[in-house]
Amino acid sequence: MVDDLPEALVTGREYQYLNYYFKKLAYNPTSIKEEDVTEYIRQYSRPGALRAGFNYYRTLLDDGQYNQQYNEHKLTMPILAYCGETSTGDYLRQSILSISEHVEGGSILECGHYSRRTTWILN
């Protein structure tokens, strides 16, 4: 969440950084092919790409504060929330139940944080 530090540590080391996540957080590490890793590295090596990815995490605490308003006035639109079984499982759906009237989803079996199976299901 620190400004600029992750970018400084990862720039020029995108392969080591991304490959760690693909091999440690995938349900089946062999499901992520080398050509996929190469494309991720190509994209994350572009100017500003690392910052965009890290900014997602930098906003998590702010997002939590903003979401407090939905404890009083629940979201009314339908929400679909799935996560990988070996990642966060049904946690996302369960956590959204407290702030929304219409939540569907659950846990995708045999799936981690990164997996070709997730892409297949969502496409």
C-alpha angles and dihedrals in degrees: 000000000000113000114252097348098097090046090051092049097045103038107109090013098070092127094055092044098047096036090056090058094043093051098039102037102039118097087223111021091196090063090076106074124212091246089057091051089048091054093048089051091049091052097042090048091063117104111277096006096110091048091053091051095046092045089066088066094039090063098050096098092046090048090055091054092048091048092057088082089067091064086073099034111028122215111259102196118095114263127200113202123179130162134176118272093236094039112054098324114199093344096106094053092044093050093050092051089078094058104034138059097210118042126155129171138074139178126335109223119235092011133119132186091292122031140139086228091065090053091048094051095046096046 
